[in-house]
mmCIF file of C-alpha atoms and ligand atoms in Angstrom:
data_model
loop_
_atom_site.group_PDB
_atom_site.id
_atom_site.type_symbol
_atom_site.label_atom_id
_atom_site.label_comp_id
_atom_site.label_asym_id
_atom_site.label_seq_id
_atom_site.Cartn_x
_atom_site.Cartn_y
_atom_site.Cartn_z
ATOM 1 C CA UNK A 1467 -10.507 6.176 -14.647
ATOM 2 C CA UNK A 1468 -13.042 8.322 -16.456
ATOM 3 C CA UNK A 1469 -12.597 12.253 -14.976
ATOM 4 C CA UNK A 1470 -12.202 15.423 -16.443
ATOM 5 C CA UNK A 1471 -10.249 16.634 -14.083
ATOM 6 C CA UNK A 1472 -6.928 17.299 -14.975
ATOM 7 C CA UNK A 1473 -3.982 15.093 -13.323
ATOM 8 C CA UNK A 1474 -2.277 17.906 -11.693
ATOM 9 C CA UNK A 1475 -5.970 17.955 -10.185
ATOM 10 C CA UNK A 1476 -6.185 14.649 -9.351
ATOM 11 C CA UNK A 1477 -2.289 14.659 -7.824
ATOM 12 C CA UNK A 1478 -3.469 17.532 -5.950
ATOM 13 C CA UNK A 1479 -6.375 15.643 -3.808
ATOM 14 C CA UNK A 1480 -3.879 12.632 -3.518
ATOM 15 C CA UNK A 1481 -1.115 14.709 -1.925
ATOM 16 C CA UNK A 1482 -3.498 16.072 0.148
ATOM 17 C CA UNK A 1483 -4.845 12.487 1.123
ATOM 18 C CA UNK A 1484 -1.556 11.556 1.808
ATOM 19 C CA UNK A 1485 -0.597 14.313 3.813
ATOM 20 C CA UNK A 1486 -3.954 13.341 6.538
ATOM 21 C CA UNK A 1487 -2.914 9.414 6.049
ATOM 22 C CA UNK A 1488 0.638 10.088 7.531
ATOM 23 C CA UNK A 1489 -0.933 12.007 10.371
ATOM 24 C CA UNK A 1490 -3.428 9.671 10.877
ATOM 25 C CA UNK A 1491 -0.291 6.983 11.473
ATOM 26 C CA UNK A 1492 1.736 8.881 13.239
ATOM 27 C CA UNK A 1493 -1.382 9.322 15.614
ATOM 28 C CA UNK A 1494 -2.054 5.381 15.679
ATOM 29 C CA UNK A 1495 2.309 4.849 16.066
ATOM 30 C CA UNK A 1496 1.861 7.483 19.301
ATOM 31 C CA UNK A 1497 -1.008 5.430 20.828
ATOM 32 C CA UNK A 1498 1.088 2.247 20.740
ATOM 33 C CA UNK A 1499 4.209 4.112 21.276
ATOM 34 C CA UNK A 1500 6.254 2.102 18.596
ATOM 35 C CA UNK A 1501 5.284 0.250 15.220
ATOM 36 C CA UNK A 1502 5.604 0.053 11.457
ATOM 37 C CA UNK A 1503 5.550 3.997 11.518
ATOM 38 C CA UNK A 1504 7.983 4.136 8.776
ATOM 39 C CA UNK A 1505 6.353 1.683 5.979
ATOM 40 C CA UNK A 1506 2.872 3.971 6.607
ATOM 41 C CA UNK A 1507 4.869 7.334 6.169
ATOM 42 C CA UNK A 1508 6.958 5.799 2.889
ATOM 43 C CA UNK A 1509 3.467 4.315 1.244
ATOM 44 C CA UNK A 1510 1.056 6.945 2.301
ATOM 45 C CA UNK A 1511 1.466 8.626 -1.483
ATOM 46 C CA UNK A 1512 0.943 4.827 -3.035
ATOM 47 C CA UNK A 1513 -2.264 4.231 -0.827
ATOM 48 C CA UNK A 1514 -3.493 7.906 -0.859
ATOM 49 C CA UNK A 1515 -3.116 7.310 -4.983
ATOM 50 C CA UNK A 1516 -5.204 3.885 -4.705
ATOM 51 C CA UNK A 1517 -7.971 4.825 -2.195
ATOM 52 C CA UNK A 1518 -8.404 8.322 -3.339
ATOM 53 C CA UNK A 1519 -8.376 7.957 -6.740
ATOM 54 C CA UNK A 1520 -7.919 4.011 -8.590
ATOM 55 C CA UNK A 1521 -10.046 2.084 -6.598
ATOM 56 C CA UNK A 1522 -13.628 1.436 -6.859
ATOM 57 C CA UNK A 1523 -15.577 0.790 -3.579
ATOM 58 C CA UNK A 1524 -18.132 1.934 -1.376
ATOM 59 C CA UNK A 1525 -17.502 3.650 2.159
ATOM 60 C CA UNK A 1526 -20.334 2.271 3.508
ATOM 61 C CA UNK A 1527 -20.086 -1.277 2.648
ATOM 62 C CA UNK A 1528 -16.676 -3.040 2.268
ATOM 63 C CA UNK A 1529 -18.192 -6.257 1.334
ATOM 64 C CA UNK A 1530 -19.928 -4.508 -2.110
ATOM 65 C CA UNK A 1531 -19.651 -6.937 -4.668
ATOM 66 C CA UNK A 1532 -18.345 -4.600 -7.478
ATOM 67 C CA UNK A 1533 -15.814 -3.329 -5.766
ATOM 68 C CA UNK A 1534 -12.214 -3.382 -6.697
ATOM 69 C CA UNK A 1535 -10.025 -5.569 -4.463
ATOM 70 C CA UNK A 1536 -6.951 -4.290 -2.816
ATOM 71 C CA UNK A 1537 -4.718 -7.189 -0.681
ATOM 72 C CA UNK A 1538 -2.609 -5.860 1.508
ATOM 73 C CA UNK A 1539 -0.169 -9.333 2.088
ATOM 74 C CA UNK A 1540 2.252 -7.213 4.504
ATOM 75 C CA UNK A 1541 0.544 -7.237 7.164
ATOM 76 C CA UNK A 1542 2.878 -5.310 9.432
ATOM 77 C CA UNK A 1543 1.911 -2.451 6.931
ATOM 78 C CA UNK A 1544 -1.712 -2.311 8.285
ATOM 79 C CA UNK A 1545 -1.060 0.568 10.284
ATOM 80 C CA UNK A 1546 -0.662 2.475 6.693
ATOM 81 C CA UNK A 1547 -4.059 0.891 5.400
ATOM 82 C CA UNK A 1548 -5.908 1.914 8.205
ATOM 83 C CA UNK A 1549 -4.835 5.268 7.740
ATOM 84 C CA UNK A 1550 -5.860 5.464 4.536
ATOM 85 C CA UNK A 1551 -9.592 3.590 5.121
ATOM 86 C CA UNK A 1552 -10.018 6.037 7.649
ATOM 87 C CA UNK A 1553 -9.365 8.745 5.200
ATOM 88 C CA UNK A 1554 -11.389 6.845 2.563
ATOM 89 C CA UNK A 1555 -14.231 6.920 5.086
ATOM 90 C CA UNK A 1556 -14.335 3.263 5.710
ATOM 91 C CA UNK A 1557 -12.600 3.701 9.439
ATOM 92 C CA UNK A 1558 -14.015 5.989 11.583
ATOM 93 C CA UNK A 1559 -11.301 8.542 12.204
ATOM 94 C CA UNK A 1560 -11.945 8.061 16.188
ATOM 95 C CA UNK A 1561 -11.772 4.736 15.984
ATOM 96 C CA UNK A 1562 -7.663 4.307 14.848
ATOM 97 C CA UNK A 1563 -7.118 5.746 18.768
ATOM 98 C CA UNK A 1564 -8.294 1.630 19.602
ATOM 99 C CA UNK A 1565 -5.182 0.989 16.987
ATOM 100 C CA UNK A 1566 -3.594 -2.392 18.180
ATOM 101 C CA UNK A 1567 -5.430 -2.726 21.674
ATOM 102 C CA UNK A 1568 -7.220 -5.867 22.787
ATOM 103 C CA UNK A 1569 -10.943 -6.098 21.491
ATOM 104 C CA UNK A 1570 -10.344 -3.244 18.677
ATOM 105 C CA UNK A 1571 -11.261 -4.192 15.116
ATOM 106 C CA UNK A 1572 -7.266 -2.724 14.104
ATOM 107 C CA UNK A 1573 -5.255 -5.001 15.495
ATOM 108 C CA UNK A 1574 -1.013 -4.645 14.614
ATOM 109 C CA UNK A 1575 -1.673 -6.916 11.948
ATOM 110 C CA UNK A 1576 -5.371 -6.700 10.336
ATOM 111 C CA UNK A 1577 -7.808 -9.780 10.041
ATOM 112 C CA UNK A 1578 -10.353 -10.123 7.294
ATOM 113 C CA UNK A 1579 -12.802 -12.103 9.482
ATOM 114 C CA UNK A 1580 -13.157 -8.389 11.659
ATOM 115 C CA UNK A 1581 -11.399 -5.442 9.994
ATOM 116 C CA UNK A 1582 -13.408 -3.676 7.856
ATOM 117 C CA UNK A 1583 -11.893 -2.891 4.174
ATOM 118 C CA UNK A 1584 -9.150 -6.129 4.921
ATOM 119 C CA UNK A 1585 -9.492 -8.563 2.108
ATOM 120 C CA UNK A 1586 -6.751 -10.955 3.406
ATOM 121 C CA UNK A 1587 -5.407 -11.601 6.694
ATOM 122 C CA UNK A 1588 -1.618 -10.587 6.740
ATOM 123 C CA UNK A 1589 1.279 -11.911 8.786
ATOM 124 C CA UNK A 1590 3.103 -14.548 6.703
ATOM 125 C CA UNK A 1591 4.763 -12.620 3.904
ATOM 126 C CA UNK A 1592 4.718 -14.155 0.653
ATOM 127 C CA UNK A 1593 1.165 -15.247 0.559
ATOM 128 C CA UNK A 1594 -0.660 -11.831 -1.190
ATOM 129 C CA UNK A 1595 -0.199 -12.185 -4.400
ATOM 130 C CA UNK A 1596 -1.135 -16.096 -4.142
ATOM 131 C CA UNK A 1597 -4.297 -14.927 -3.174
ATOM 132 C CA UNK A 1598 -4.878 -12.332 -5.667
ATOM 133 C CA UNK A 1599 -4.224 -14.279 -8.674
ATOM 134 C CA UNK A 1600 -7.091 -16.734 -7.542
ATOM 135 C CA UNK A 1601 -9.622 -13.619 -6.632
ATOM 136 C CA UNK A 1602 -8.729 -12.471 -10.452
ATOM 137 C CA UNK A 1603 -9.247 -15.538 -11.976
ATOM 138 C CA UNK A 1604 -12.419 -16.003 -9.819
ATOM 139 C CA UNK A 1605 -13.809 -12.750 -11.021
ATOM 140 C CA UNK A 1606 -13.498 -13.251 -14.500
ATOM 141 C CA UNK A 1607 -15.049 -16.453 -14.552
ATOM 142 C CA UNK A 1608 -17.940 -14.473 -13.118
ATOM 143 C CA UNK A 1609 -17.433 -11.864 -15.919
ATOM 144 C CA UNK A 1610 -17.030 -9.245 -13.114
ATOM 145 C CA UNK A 1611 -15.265 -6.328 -14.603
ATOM 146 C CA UNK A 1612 -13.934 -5.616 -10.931
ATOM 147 C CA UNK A 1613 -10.103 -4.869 -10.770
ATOM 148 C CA UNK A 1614 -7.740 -6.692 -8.123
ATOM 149 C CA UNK A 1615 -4.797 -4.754 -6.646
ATOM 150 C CA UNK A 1616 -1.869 -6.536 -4.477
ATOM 151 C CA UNK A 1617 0.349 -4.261 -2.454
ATOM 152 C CA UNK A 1618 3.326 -6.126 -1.335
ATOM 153 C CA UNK A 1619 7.052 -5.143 -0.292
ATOM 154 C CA UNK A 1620 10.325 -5.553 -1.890
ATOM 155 C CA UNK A 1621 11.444 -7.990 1.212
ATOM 156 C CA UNK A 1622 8.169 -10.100 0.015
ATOM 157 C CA UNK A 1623 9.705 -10.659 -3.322
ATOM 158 C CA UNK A 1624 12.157 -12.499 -1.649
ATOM 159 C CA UNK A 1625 9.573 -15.116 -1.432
ATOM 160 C CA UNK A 1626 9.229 -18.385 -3.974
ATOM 161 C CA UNK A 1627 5.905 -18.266 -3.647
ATOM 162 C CA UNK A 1628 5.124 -14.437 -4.915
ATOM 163 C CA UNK A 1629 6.898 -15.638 -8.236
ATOM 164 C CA UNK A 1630 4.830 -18.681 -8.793
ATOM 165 C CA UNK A 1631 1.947 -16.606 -8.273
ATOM 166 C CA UNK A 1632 3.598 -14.030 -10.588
ATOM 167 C CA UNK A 1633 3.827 -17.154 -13.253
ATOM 168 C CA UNK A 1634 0.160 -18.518 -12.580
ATOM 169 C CA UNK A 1635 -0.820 -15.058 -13.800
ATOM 170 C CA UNK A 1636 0.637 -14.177 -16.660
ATOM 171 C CA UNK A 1637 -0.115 -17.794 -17.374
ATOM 172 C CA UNK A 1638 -3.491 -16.719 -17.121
ATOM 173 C CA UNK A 1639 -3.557 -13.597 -18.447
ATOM 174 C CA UNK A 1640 -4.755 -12.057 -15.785
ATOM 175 C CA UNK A 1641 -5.324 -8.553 -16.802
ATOM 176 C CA UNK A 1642 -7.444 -7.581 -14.006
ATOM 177 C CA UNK A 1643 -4.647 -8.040 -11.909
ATOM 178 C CA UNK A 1644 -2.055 -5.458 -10.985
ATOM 179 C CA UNK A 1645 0.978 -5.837 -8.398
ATOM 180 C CA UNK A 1646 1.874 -2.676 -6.733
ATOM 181 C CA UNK A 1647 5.569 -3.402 -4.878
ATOM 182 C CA UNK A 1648 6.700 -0.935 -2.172
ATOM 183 C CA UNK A 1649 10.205 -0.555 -2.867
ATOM 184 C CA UNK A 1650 11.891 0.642 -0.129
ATOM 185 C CA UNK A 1651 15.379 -0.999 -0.210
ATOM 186 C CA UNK A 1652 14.513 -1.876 3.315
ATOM 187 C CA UNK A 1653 13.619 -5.188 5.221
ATOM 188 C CA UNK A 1654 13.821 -6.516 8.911
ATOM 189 C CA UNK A 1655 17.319 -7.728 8.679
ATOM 190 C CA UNK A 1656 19.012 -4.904 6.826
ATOM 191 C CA UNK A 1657 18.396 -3.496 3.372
ATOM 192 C CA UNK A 1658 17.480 -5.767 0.741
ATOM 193 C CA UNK A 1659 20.416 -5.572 -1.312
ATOM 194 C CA UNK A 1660 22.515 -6.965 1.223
ATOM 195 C CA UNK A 1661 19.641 -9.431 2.317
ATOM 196 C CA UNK A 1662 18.949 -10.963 -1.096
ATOM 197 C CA UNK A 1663 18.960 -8.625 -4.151
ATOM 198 C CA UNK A 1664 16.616 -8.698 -6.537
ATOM 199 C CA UNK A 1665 17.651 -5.728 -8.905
ATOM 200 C CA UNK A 1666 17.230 -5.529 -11.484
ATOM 201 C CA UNK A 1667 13.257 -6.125 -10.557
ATOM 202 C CA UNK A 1668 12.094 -5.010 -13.623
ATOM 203 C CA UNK A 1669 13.414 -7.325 -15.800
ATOM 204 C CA UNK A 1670 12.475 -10.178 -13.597
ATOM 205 C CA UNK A 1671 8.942 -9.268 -13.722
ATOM 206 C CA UNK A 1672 9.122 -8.833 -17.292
ATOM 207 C CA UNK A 1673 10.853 -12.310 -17.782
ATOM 208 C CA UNK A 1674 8.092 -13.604 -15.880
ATOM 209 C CA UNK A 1675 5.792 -12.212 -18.321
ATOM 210 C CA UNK A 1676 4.394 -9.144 -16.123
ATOM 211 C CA UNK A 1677 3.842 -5.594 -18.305
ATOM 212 C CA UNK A 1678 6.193 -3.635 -16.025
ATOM 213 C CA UNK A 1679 6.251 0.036 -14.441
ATOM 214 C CA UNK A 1680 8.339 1.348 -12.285
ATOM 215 C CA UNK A 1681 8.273 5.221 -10.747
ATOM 216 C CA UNK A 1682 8.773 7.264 -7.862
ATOM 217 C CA UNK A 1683 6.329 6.015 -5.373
ATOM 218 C CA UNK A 1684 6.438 9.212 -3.295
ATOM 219 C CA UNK A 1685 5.201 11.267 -6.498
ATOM 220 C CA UNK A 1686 1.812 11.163 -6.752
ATOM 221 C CA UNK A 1687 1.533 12.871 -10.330
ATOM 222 C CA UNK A 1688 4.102 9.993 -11.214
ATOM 223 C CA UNK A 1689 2.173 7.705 -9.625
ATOM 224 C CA UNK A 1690 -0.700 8.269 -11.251
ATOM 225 C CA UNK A 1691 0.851 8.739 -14.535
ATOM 226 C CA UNK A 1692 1.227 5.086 -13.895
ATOM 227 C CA UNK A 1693 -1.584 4.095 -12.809
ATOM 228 C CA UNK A 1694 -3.223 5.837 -16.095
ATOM 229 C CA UNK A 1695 -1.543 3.782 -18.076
ATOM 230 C CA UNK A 1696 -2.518 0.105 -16.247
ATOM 231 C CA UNK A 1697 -6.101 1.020 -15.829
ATOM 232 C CA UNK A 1698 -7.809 -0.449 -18.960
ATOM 233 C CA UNK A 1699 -10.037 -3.130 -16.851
ATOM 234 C CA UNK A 1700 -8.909 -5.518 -19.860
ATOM 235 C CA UNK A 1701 -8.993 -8.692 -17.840
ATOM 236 C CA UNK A 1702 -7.287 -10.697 -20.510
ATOM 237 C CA UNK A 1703 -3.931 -8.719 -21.255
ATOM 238 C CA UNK A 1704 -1.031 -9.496 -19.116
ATOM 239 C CA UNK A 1705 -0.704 -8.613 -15.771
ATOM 240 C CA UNK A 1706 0.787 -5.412 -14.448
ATOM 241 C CA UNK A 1707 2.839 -4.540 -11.812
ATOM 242 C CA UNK A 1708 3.892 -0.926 -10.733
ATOM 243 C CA UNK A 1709 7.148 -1.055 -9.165
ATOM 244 C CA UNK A 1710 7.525 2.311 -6.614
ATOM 245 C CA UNK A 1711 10.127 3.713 -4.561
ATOM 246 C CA UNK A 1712 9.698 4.923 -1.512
ATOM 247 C CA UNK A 1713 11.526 6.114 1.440
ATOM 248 C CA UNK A 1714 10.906 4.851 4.644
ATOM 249 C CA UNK A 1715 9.285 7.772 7.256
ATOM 250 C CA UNK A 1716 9.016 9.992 4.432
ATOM 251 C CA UNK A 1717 7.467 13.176 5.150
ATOM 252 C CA UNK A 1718 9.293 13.133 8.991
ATOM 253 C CA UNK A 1719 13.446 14.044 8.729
ATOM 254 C CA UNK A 1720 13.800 12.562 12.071
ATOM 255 C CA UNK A 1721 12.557 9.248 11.061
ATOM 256 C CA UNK A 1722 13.517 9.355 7.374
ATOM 257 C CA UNK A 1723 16.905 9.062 8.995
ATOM 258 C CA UNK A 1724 16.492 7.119 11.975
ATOM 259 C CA UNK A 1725 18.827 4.021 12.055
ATOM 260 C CA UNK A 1726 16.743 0.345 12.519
ATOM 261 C CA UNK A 1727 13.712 2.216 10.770
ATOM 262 C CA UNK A 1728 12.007 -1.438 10.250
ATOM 263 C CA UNK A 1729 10.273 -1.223 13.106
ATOM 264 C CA UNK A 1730 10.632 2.027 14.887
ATOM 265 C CA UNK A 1731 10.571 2.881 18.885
ATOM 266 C CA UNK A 1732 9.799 6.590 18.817
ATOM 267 C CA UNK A 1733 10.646 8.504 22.499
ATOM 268 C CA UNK A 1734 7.616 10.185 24.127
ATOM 269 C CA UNK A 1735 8.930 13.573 23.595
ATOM 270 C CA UNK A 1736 9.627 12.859 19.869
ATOM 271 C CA UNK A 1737 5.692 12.216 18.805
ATOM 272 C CA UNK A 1738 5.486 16.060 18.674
ATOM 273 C CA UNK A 1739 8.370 16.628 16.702
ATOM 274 C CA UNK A 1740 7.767 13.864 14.308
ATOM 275 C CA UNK A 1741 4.153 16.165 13.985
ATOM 276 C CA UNK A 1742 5.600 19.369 13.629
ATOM 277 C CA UNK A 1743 7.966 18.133 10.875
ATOM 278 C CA UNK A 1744 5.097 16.817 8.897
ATOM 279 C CA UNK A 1745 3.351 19.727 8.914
ATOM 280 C CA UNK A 1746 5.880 21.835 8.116
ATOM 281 C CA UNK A 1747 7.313 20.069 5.192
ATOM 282 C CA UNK A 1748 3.479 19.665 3.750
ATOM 283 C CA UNK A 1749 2.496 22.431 1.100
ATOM 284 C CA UNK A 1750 -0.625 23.004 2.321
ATOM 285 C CA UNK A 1751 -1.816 21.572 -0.900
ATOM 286 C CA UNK A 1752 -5.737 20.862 -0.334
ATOM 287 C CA UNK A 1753 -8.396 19.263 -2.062
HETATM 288 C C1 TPP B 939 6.955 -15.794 5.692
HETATM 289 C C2 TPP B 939 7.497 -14.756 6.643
HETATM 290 N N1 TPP B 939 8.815 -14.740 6.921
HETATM 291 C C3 TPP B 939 9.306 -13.829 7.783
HETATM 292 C C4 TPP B 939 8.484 -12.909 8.389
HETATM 293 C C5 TPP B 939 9.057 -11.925 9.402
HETATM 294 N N2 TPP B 939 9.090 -10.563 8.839
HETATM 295 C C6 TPP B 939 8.184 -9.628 9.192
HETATM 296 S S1 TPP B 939 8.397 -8.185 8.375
HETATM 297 C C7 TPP B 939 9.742 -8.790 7.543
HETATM 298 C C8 TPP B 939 10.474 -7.950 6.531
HETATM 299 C C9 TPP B 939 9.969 -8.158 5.143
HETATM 300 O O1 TPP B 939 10.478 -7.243 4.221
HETATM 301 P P1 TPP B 939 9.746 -5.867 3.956
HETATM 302 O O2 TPP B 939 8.301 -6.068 4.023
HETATM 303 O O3 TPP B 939 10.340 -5.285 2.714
HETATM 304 O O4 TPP B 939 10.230 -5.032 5.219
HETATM 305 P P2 TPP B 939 10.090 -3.463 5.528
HETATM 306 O O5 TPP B 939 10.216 -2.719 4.247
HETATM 307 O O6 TPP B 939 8.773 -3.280 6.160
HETATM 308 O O7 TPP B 939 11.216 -3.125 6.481
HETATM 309 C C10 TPP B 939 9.999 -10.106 7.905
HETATM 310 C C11 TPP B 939 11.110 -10.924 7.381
HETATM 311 C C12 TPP B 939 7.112 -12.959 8.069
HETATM 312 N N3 TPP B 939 6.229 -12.090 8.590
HETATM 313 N N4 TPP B 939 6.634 -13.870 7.187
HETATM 314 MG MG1 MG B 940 10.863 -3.306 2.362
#
């Protein structure tokens, strides 16, 4: 990205980004009264570093053709991407309080066909990155120089499919093309190392042929340190994949440590606490 502005600067604004996306999904968890509270808090840093300062798009119209494309193939984390298109101004803020309610455009799991800023429809894990590889090699073949970004979980690289997709690319060369995996140790049926481990994860994306980076995905200047370093729009280099970890309901003690944090039912009474701690562990870091 082309900016003068220092990265402290830039980690600044996205820390600040973050900061409104996890109350923005704590809001949306407290009008269903459960959900995927947890994945939003522990990738709010990853999508506040995307939307507020990697991607390339247009508030105003999600279908612009230049834009950069960002799959989100867990779809149980849409709670965390509407967060952060509200924040990017593609939502309208008052519109997450319809979050997951019958006729709203922000369903549990978002649709492409009606929810504005979704490339892909999620639900079946595995499928993102299938996807992506195809948009990439479609968008060089129109000489776009338009980037594609796939954000997908640890449990989805658990998945054959992801790593034939992971193949087909750096068979390609797909350059324009970069994986961002949301490592947080955790999936539905217990955490992933006693699922179906795949550490050492960065040598099996780099035996698969991926340039590989792996950081702290709650650090934004780490982050996007990173995401400096992939950003050359080169769309025939290898592909690239930014490993992050993350904790799950960062930002929110109570949650960070809550047991069966996959998907999280939250007492009435403990919405307001879950607020309080998030604004009292925030710096008060603004823009
Ligand atoms: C193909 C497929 N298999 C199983 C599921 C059921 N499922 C929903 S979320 C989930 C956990 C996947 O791991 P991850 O995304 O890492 O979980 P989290 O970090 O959100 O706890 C599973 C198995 C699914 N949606 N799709
Ligand atoms: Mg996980």
């Amino acid at each position: 990205m082309t900016t003068t502005r220092t990265r402290a600067e830039r980690a600044a604004t996205v820390r600040a980004a973050a900061h409104r996306i996890r109350h923005h999904a704590l809001h949306m968890g407290e009008v269903q009264g459960q959900g995927y509270v947890g994945q939003a808090l522990g990738a709010a840093d990853i999508l506040a570093a995307l939307y507020a300062d990697q991607l390339r798009f247009e508030p105003a119209d999600p279908h612009w053709e230049k834009r950069d494309r960002m799959l989100l193939s867990t779809g149980h984390y849409a709670i965390g991407l509407y967060a952060a298109l509200a924040e990017a101004g593609v939502i309208p803020v008052e519109e997450l309080d319809t979050y997951g309610s019958d006729e709203s455009r922000l369903p549990m799991s978002g649709m492409a066909s009606y929810t504005p800023g979704m490339e892909i429809s999620g639900g079946s894990l595995g499928h993102g990155l299938t996807v992506a590889v195809g948009m990439a090699l479609g968008l060089r073949h129109r000489g776009s120089d338009s980037r594609v970004f796939n954000f997908l979980s640890d449990g989805e690289l658990n998945e054959g499919s992801t790593w034939e997709a992971a193949m087909g690319a750096a068979s390609h060369r797909l350059g324009n093309l970069t994986a961002v995996v949301d490592m947080n140790a955790l999936q539905a049926d217990g955490p992933t190392a006693d699922v179906l481990r795949i550490e050492p994860a960065e040598a099996k994306w780099e035996a698969f042929g991926w340039r590989t980076f792996r950081v702290d995905g709650n650090d934004p200047e780490g982050l996007l340190a990173a995401f400096d370093e992939i950003d050359d729009r080169a769309a025939d280099g290898p592909p690239q994949v930014l490993v992050c970890d993350t904790r799950v309901g960062r930002g929110v003690p109570l949650l960070e440590h809550r047991e069966k944090n996959h998907f999280m039912r939250i007492d009435e009474h403990e919405w307001a606490i879950c607020r309080e701690q998030l604004t009292a562990g925030h710096d008060g870091g603004d823009r």
